[in-house]
XYZ file of C-alpha atoms in Angstrom:
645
model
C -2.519 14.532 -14.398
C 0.495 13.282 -16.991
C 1.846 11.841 -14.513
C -1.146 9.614 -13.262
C -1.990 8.918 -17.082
C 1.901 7.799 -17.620
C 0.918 5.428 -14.706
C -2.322 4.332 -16.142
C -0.354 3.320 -19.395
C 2.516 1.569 -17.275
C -0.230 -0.452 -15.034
C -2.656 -1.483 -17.564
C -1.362 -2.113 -20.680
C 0.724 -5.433 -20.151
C -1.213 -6.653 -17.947
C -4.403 -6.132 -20.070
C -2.965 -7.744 -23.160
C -1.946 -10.747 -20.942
C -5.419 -11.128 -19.297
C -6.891 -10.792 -22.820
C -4.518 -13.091 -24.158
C -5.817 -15.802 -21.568
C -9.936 -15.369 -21.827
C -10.338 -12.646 -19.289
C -13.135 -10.063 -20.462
C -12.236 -6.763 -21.023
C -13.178 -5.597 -17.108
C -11.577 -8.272 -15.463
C -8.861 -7.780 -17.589
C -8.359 -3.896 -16.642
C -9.034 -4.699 -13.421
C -6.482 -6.950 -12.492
C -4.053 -6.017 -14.875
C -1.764 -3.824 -12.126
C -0.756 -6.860 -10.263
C -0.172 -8.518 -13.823
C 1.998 -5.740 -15.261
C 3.741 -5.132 -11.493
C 4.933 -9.124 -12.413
C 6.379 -7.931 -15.552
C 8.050 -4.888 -14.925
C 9.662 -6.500 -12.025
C 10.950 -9.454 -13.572
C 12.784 -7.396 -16.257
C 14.053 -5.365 -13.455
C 15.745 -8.087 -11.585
C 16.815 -9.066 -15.324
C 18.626 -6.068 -16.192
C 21.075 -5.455 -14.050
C 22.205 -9.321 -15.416
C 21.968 -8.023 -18.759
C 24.036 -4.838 -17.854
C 20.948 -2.707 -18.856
C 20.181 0.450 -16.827
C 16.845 1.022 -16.245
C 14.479 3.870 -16.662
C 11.462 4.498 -18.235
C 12.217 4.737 -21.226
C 14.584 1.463 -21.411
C 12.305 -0.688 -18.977
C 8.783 0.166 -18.609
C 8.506 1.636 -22.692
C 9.739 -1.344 -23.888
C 7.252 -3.714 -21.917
C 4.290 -1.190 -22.963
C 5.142 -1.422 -26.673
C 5.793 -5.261 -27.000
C 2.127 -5.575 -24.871
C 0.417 -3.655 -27.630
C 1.981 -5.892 -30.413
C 0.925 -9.010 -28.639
C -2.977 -7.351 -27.906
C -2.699 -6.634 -31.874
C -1.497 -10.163 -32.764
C -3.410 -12.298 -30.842
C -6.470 -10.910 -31.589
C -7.830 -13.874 -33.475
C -6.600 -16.055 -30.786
C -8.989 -13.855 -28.531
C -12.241 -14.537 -30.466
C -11.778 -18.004 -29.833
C -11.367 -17.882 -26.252
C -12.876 -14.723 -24.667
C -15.400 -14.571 -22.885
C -18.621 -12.619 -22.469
C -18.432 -9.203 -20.231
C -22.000 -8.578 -18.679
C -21.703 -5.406 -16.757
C -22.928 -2.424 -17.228
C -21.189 1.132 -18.170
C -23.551 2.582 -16.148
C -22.765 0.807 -12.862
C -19.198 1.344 -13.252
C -19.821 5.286 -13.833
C -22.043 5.292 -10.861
C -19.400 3.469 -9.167
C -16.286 5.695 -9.824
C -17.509 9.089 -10.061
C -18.541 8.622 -6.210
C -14.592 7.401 -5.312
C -12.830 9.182 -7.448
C -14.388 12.470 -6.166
C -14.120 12.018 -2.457
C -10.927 10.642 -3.444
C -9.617 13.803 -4.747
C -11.152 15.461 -1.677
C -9.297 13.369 1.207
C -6.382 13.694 -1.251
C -5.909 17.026 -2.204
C -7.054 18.844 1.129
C -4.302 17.017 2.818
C -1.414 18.217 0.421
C 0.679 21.142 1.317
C 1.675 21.755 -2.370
C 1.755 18.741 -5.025
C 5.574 18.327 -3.864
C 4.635 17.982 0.023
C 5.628 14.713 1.655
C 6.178 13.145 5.270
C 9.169 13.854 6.766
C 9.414 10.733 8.931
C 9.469 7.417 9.692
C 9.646 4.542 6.727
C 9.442 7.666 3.972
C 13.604 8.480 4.775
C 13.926 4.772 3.231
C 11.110 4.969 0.596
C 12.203 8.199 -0.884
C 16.205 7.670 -0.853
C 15.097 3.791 -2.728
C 13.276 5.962 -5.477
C 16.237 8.000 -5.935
C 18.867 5.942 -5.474
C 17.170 3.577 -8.497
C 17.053 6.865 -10.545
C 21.032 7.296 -9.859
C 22.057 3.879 -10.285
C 19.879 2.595 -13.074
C 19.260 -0.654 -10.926
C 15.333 -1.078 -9.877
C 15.400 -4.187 -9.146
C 14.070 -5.540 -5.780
C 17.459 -6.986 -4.727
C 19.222 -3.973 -5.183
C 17.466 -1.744 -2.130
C 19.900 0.986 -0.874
C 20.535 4.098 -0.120
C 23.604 4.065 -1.906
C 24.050 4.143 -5.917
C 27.170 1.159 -6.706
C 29.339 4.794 -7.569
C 28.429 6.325 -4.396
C 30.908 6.771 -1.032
C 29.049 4.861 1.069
C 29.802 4.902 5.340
C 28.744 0.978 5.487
C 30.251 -1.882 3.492
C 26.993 -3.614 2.921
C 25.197 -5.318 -0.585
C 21.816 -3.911 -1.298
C 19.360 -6.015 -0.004
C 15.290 -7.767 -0.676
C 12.854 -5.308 0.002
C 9.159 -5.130 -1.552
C 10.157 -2.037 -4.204
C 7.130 -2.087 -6.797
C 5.718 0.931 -5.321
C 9.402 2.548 -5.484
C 9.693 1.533 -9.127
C 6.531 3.136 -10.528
C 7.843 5.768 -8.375
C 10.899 6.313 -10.230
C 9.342 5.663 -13.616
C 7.482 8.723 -13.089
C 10.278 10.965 -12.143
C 12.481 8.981 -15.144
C 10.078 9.853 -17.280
C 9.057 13.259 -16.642
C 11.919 14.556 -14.356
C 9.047 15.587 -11.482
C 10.456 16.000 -8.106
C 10.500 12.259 -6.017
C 8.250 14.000 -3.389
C 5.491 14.576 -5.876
C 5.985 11.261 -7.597
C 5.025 9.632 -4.357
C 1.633 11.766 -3.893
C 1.141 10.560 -7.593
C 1.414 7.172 -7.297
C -0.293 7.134 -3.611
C -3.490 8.651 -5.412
C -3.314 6.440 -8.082
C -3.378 3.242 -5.940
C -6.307 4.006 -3.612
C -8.544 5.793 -6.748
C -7.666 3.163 -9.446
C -5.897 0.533 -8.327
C -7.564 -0.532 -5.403
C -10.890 0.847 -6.406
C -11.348 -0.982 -9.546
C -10.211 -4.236 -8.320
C -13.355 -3.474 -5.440
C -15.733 -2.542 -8.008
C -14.850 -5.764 -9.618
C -15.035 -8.231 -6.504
C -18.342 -6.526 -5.688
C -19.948 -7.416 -8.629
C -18.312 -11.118 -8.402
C -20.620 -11.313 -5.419
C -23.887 -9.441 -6.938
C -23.902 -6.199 -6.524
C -25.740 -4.552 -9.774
C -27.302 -1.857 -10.155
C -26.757 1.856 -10.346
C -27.453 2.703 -6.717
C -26.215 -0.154 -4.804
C -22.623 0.771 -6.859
C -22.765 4.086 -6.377
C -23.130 3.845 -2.772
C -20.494 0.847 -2.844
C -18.193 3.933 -4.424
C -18.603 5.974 -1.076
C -17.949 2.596 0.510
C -14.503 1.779 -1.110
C -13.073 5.040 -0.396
C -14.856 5.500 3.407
C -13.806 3.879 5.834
C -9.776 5.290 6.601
C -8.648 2.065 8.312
C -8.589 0.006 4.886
C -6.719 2.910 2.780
C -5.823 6.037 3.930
C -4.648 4.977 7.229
C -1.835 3.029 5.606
C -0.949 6.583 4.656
C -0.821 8.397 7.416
C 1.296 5.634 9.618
C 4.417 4.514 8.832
C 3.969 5.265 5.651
C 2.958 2.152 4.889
C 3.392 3.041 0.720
C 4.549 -0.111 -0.488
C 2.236 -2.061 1.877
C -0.839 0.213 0.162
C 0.050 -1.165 -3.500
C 0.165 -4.661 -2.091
C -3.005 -4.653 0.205
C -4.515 -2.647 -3.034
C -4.187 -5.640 -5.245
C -6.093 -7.789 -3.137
C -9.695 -7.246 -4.249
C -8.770 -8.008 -7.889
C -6.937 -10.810 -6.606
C -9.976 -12.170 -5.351
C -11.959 -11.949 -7.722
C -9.407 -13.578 -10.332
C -9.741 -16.560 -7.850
C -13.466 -16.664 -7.567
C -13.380 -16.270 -11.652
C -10.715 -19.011 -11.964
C -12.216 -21.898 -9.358
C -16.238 -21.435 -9.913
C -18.456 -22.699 -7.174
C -22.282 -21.499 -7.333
C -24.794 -22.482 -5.092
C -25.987 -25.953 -4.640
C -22.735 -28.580 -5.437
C -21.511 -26.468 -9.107
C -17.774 -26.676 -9.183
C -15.273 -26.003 -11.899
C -12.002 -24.952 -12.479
C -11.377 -22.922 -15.011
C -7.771 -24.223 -16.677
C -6.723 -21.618 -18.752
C -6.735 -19.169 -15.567
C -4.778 -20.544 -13.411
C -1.362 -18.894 -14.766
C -2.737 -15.661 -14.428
C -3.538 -16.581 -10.619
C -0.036 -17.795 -9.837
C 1.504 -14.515 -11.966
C -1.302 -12.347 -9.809
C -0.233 -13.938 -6.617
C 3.744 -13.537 -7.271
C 2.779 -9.870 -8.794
C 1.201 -9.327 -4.897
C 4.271 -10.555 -3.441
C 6.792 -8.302 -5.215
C 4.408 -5.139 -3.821
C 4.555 -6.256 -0.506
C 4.797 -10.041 0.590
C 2.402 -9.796 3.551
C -0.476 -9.257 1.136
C 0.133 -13.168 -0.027
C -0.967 -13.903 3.205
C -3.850 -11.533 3.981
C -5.316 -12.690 0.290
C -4.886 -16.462 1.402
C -6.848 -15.766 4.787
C -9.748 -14.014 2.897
C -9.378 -17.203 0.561
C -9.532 -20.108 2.504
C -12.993 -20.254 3.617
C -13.504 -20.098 0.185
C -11.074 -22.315 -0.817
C -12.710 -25.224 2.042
C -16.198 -24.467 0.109
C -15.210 -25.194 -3.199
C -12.836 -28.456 -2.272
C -16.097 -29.509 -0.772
C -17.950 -28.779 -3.877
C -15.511 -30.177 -6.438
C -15.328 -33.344 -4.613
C -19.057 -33.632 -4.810
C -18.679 -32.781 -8.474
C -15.779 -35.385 -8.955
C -18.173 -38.181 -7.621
C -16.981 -38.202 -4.024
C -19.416 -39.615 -1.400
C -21.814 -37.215 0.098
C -20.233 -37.928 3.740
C -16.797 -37.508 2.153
C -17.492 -33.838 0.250
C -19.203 -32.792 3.264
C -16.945 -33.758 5.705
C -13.665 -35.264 4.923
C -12.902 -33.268 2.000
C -13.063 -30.064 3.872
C -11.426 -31.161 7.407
C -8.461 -32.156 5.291
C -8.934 -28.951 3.690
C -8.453 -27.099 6.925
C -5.839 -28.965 7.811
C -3.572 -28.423 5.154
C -3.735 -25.191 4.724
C -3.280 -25.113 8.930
C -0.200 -27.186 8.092
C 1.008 -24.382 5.091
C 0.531 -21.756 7.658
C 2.849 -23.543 10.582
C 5.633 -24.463 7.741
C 5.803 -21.261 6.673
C 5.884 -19.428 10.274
C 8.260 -22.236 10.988
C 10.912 -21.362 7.440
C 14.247 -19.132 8.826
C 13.331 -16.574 6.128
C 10.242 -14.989 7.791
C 11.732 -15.444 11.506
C 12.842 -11.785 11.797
C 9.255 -11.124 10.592
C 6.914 -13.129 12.886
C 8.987 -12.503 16.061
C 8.483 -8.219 15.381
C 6.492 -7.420 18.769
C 4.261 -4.570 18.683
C 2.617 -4.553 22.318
C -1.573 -4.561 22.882
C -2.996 -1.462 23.118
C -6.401 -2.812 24.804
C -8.195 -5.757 26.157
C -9.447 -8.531 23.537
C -12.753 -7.554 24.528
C -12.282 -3.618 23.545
C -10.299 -4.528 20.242
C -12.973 -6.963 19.391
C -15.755 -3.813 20.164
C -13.344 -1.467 17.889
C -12.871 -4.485 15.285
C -16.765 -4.526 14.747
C -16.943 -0.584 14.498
C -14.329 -0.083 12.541
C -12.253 1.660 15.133
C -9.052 -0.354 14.589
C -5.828 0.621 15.358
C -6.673 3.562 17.074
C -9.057 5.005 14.438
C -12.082 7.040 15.714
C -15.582 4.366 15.383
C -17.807 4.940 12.447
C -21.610 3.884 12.373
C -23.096 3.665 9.558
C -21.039 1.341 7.355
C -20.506 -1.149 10.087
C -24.495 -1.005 10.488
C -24.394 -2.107 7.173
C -21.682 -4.538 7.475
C -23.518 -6.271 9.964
C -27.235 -6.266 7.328
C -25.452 -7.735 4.990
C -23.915 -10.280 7.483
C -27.205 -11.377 8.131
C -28.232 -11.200 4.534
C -25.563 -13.839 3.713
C -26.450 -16.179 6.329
C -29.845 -15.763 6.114
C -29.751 -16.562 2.408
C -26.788 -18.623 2.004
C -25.058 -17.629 -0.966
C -21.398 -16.075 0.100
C -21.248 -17.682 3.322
C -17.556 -17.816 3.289
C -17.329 -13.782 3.089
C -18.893 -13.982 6.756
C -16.388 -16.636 7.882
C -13.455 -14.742 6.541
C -15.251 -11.955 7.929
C -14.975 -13.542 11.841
C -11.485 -14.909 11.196
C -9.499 -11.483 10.062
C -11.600 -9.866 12.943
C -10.207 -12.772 15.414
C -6.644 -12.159 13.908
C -7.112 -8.161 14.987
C -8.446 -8.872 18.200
C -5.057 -11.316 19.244
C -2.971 -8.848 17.666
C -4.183 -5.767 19.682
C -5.874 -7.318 22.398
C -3.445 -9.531 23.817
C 0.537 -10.719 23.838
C 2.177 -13.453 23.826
C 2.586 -16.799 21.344
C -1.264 -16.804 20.036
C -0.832 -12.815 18.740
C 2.718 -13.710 17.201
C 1.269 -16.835 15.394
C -2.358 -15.109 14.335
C -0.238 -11.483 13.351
C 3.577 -12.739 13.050
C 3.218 -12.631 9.095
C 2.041 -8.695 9.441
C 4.672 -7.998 11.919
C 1.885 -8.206 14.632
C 1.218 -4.619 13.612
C -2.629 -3.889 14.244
C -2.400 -1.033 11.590
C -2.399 -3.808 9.009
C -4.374 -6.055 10.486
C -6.836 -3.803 11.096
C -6.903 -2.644 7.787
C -7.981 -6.468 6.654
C -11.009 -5.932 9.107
C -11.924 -2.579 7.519
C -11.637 -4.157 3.588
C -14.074 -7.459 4.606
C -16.268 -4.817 6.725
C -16.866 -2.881 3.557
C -17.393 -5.552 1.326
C -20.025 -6.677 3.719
C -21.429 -3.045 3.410
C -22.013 -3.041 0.010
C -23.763 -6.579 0.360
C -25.611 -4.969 3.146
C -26.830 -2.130 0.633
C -27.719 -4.964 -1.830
C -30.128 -6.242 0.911
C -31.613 -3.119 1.922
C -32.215 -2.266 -1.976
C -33.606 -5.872 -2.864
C -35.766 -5.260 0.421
C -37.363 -1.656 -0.209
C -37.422 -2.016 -3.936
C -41.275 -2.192 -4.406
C -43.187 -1.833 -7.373
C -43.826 1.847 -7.254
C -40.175 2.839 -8.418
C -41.185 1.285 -11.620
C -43.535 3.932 -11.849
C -40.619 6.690 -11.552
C -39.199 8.256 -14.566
C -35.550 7.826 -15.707
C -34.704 11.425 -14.634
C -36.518 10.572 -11.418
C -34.714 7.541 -10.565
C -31.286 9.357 -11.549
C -32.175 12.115 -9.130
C -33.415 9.641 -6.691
C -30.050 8.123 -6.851
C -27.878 11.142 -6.906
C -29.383 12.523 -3.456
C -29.136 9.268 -1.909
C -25.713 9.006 -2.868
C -24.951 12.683 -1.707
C -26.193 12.479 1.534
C -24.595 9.243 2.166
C -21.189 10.337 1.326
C -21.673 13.722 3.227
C -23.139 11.055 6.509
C -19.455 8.990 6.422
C -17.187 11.994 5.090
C -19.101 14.216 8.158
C -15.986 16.240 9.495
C -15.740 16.197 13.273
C -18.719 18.352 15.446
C -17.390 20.655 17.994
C -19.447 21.129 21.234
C -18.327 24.098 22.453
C -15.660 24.197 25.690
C -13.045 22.656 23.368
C -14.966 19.489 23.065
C -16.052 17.940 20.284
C -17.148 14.306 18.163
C -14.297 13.414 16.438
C -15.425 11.519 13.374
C -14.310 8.992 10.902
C -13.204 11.514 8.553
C -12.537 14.332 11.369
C -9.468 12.452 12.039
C -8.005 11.459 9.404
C -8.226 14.228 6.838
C -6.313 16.479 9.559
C -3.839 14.023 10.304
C -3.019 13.520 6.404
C -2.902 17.266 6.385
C -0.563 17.973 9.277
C 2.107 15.595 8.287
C 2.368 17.565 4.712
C 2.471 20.873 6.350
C 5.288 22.316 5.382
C 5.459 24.803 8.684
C 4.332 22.263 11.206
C 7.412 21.686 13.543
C 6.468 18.598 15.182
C 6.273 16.843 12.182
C 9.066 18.238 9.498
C 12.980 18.083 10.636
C 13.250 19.872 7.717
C 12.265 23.415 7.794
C 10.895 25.885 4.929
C 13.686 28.024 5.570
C 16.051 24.892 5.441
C 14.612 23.396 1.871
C 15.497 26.930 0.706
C 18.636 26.925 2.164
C 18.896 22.734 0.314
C 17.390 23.816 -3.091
C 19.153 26.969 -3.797
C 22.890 27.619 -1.921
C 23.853 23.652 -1.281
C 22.646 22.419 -4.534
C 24.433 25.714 -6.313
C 27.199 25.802 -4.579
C 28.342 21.990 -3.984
C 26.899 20.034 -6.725
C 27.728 16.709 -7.085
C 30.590 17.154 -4.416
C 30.217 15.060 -1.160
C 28.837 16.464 2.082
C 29.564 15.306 5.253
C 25.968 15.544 7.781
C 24.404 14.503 10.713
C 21.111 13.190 9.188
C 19.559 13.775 12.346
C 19.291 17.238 11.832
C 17.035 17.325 8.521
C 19.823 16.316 6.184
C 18.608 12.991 5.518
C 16.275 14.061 3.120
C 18.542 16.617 1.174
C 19.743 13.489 -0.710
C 16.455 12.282 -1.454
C 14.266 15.124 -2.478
C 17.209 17.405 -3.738
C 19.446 14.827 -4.775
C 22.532 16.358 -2.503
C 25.438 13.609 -2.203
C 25.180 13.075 1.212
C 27.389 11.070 3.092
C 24.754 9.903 5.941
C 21.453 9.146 4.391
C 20.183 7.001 7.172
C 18.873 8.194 10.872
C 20.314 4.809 12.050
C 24.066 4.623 13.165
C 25.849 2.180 11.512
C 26.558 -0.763 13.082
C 30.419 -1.740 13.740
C 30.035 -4.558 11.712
C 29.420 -2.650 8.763
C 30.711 0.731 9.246
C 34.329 1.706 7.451
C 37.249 2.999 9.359
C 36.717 6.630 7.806
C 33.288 6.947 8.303
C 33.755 6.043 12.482
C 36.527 8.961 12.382
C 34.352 11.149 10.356
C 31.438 10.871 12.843
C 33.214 10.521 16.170
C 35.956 13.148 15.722
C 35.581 15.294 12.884
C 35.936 17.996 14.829
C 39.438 17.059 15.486
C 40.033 17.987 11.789
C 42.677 20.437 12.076
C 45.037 18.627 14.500
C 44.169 14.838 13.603
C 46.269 13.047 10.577
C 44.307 9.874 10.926
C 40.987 12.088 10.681
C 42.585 13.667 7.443
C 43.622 10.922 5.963
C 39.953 9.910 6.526
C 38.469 12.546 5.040
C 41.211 12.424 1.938
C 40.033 9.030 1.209
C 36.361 9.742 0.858
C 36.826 12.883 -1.070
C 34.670 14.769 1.353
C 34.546 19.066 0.282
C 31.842 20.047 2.783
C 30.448 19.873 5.909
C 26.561 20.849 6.657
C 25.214 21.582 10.121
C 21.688 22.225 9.971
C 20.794 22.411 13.778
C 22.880 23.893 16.344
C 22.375 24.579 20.428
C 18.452 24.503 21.638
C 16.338 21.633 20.032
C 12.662 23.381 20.873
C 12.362 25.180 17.288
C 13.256 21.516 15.850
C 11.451 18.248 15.693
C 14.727 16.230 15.230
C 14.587 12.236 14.646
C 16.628 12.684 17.433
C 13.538 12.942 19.577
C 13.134 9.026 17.828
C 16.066 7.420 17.552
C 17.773 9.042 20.385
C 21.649 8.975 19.047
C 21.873 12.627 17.668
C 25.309 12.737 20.054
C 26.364 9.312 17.947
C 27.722 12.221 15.247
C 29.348 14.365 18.230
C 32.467 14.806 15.394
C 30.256 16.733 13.141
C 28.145 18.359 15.969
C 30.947 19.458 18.219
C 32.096 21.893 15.478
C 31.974 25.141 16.516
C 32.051 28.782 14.509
C-alpha cells in the first residue's frame, strides 16, 4: 500500500500541475496526468546520464515531484484565469471506482502466490533484469536497456539499446525508494496500472461520451475491469508489462483529444489552442510506454479525426459539398498515406515483418472478435450483448457515430491478424507485431466502451417515472444489487458438469491462469524451484556476494541476478551471437569443463575474474520446466554442463 501511494505521488503530481497549468479541470487533469508525468520523468532520464547524474528516486523522480508542487503553488493565479469548469459528480466517480477497484483486488490478489511471486518466463527474464540493472547502474533511461550495469563483466560486447522502459522505471523507483524486492515491485506497479491508471482514464472517456449517472458508472466500473482480453490478458501472455502501461494510457488519451478538438452534433467545431501541447506531450508520453499504443490511439482516432475535419471545414466557411465530401476523402487519404510512410520507414521494418501465424478462419476470428473471445480467450455474453445495444443506440441516434466505425475497423484489424496470412495481416497488424493478443485487446477496450453506452441506452430506456417515486436509500439499494449481481454474472467462475466437463467462463480462465504462473510449486511454469530460491537467497547470496558466477541460465539461474541480485555471468536464455560474444565467454561456455587441463580456458576465466560456478540442474529434466524446453540450446553451455562431481 506505500508502495502504490509512492506511485500515486510519482504519476500524478507533475502531470497534474502541468494539466492545471494549461486549463484542464481538476478530473481531466488527474486523469491524464500518468502519460503527462511518464513524459517528464523520462525526459530527465535520458538527460541524466548526459549530465553524469545517477538516477534513483530520490535524485530523479523527488526532484520532478517537488518542482511540480512549486509550479501548482505559483501559478495558481494564472489558473483562475484560464481553468475551466469541472461538471461531474463525486458520486459517479465513487460509484464508478469502488466497483473496479474491488474486483480489481479480487482478480489481483487471488492470483498472487505471495506479494513477491512473479512469472518465471518469457519477456519477464528481460523486464526484471532492465529494473535491476537501472537500480545497479543508476542509468534509467530508455536508451540504456541491458542486462548489464556499464561496471559489469558482460559475455557480449554490445551498447544498451531503445526499448519502451517507463513501466521498468516506475519499477525501479519503487524498489529505489523503498528497497522492496523487484518481483513485488512489478505486482505493484501491474495493479496500479489496470486499477488507476487505466481505470480513471475509462471513467473519464466514458463520461466524454455521456455516461452520468450513478448506475450507468457503476456498472461501467464492472465493465472496465471485465472483460480479460483488454487488461489482464496482457498479463498473463508474454508478459506484456510495458505494453499494459502503454495500452493503459489510451482512454485518457482520448479523451484529451475529444477535449482538445470539440465537435458536437450538428456542424460545432473548435479547437481548443491552449491544449494542443498537452496532446503532443500525451502522445510522446504513450510512446515512451510502449510505441505501438501511438498507433492503436490513432486508429480509435481517425474516424474521429475525418468527423471533425468535416465539421471544421463547415465551420471555416467551406462549401457544403466540400465539408461533406472533399474535406473528409482527403482526410482519409492522408492519414492512409501516414500509415504507408510509416510501415514503409527502415526503423519499424523488424517490427511489421514479425509473423505470428492465424490461428482460425477470418470468419471464426470475426465470430470471437464480436464475443470477445480474442486471442484464444473463452466468449463472454453479456457485455458484448451490450456492446452491440449500444451499437445500435449510436446509430440509431447519431451522436458518437465514429465510436461504431472505430468499433468495425479494430475488429477488421483482429480478424486479418488471426484469421488470415499473408501481406493484408502484416499491413493491418505489422505495427503490433501481427500479434492477435494485442490486437485483440483493442477489440475488447472499443467493445466495452460500447457496453457502457449500451447501459446508457438501456437506463435512458427503462427509466420511467415511477423511480422518481423511490427514496434515496431505495434507489442506492436499487443500485447496489444491480451492480452486485452484474459483477457476480461477468466475474461467474467456470461451472463444472460433472464427468470432468465443465463451462469455462470469462473469468474461469483467466483468474487460474494468473494464478498458476505465480505458483511458486507449479513445475511447468517456474525453472526456478522453492527449494532453489532458498538455495539463491540464503547460501549463494551469503557465500559469494558480489563475486562473479559462472551459469547456464537455462537452468533457473537467469533470474538469480534479477530477483536476488547474484552477479551472474549469463543473464539471458539466448546464446550470444558470434558477432557479439567475447573470446572468454565462447571458452567459458563451450569448454569450461576443460578447466583443469586448458591454459587458454584459464586464462579465460583469469580475465573475467570468475570465483564460482553454479549448476542448478543436473541428469533427468522431468522434475524441471527448463527454458530449455523453449529455446532448445541448453547443450549451447555443454562447458558448464559437462562438469561432473
Amino acid at each position: 500500500m506505500i508502495s502504490i501511494a509512492l506511485l500515486l505521488t510519482i504519476m500524478v503530481v507533475p502531470g497534474y500541475s502541468v494539466g492545471r497549468l494549461l486549463s484542464l479541470p481538476p478530473l481531466d487533469s488527474a486523469c491524464v496526468a500518468p502519460g503527462l508525468s511518464i513524459f517528464l520523468l523520462s525526459v530527465m532520464a535520458i538527460l541524466y546520464p548526459r549530465l553524469s547524474i545517477p538516477a534513483s528516486f530520490f535524485t530523479l523522480c523527488l526532484p520532478i515531484i517537488l518542482m511540480a508542487i512549486l509550479v501548482f503553488v505559483a501559478t495558481r493565479p494564472l489558473r483562475r484565469l484560464t481553468s475551466e469548469s469541472d461538471s461531474f459528480r463525486v458520486s459517479d466517480l465513487l460509484c464508478f471506482a469502488i466497483p473496479v477497484l474491488m474486483l480489481a483486488i479480487y482478480v489481483f490478489y487471488t492470483g498472487l502466490d505471495g506479494l513477491d511471486s512473479y512469472y518465471q518466463a518469457w519477456d519477464n527474464v528481460s523486464h526484471m533484469a532492465t529494473i535491476r540493472t537501472f537500480n545497479n547502474s543508476g542509468d534509467w533511461s530508455p536508451f540504456a536497456n541491458s542486462y548489464y550495469a556499464s561496471s559489469d563483466i558482460a559475455p557480449i560486447l554490445s551498447p544498451g539499446s531503445f526499448y519502451p522502459s517507463a513501466w521498468h522505471l516506475l519499477c525501479a523507483s519503487a524498489v529505489s525508494a523503498l528497497n522492496i524486492p523487484v518481483s513485488m515491485s512489478e505486482n505493484v506497479v501491474n495493479f496500479f496500472v489496470i486499477g488507476l491508471v487505466y481505470s480513471l482514464g475509462f471513467f473519464s472517456l466514458i463520461r466524454a461520451l455521456g455516461v452520468r449517472g450513478k448506475l450507468p458508472c457503476a456498472m461501467a466500473g464492472v465493465i472496465c475491469v471485465g472483460v480479460p482480453a483488454a487488461t489482464w490478458g496482457l498479463l498473463t501472455f508474454g508478459p506484456l508489462y510495458p505494453n499494459l502501461l502503454g495500452f493503459s494510457l489510451i482512454p485518457a488519451g482520448i479523451t484529451l483529444f475529444l477535449g482538445s478538438f470539440r465537435s458536437e452534433d450538428g456542424n460545432s467545431a473548435k479547437v481548443v489552442w491552449l491544449r494542443l501541447p498537452l496532446v503532443v506531450i500525451y502522445i510522446v508520453g504513450m510512446a515512451l510506454a510502449h510505441p505501438n499504443a501511438v498507433f492503436s490511439y490513432g486508429v480509435i482516432l481517425a474516424p474521429y479525426i475525418v468527423v471533425f475535419a468535416s465539421r471544421y471545414a463547415s465551420v471555416m466557411g467551406a462549401s457544403r459539398n466540400v465539408a461533406k465530401w472533399t474535406v473528409p476523402l482527403i482526410s482519409v487519404a492522408l492519414i492512409v498515406g501516414v500509415w504507408f510512410a510509416i510501415y514503409n520507414m527502415p526503423f519499424v521494418s523488424g517490427v511489421v515483418a514479425t509473423g505470428w501465424s492465424a490461428i482460425s478462419s477470418p470468419l471464426s476470428a470475426l465470430g470471437h472478435a464480436a464475443f470477445l473471445g480474442v486471442a484464444n480467450h473463452p466468449i463472454q455474453v453479456l457485455i458484448p450483448l451490450l456492446s452491440f445495444f449500444g451499437l445500435a443506440w449510436i446509430l440509431g441516434r447519431g451522436e458518437h457515430r465514429w465510436v461504431a466505425i472505430s468499433y468495425v475497423i479494430v475488429i477488421a484489424i483482429y480478424v486479418a491478424d488471426a484469421g488470415s496470412d499473408g501481406l493484408l495481416k502484416h499491413l493491418l497488424s505489422g505495427f503490433w507485431y501481427t500479434d492477435y493478443n494485442r490486437t485483440g485487446a483493442m477489440v475488447a477496450f472499443m467493445a466495452s466502451v460500447l457496453a457502457c453506452l449500451g447501459v446508457k441506452a438501456c437506463v435512458c430506456m427503462f427509466n420511467a417515472s415511477r423511480s422518481d417515486a423511490m427514496s434515496p436509500w431505495a434507489k442506492t439499494l436499487a443500485i447496489g444489487m444491480s451492480t452486485l449481481l452484474f459483477g457476480l454474472a461477468v466475474f461467474v467462475p467456470s461451472i463444472p458438469f460433472g464427468h470432468g466437463r465443465s463451462l469455462t467462463t470469462a473469468f474461469g480462465y483467466e483468474i487460474p491462469e494468473l494464478a498458476n504462473q505465480n505458483d511458486k510449486d507449479l513445475i511447468y511454469y517456474d525453472v526456478l524451484s522453492p527449494i532453489e530460491e532458498v538455495f539463491c537467497r540464503e547460501t549463494i547470496a551469503g557465500e559469494c556476494g558480489d563475486s562473479l558466477i559462472l551459469n547456464n541460465p537455462e537452468d533457473g539461474s537467469i533470474f538469480g541476478y534479477s530477483v536476488y541480485g547474484l552477479n551472474m555471468y549469463y543473464r539471458n536464455c539466448y546464446t550470444p551471437s558470434p558477432e557479439t560474444e567475447t573470446e572468454a565467454s565462447y571458452l567459458v561456455r563451450t569448454k569450461l569443463n576443460e578447466y583443469s587441463s586448458n591454459p587458454e580456458v584459464q586464462s579465460a576465466v583469469r580475465s573475467i575474474g570468475a570465483k564460482y560456478v553454479l549448476q542448478l540442474d543436473s541428469g533427468d529434466s522431468s522434475a524441471e520446466y527448463r527454458i530449455a524446453y523453449v529455446t532448445n540450446n541448453f547443450d549451447e553451455w555443454g562447458g558448464i554442463n559437462a562438469i561432473d562431481e
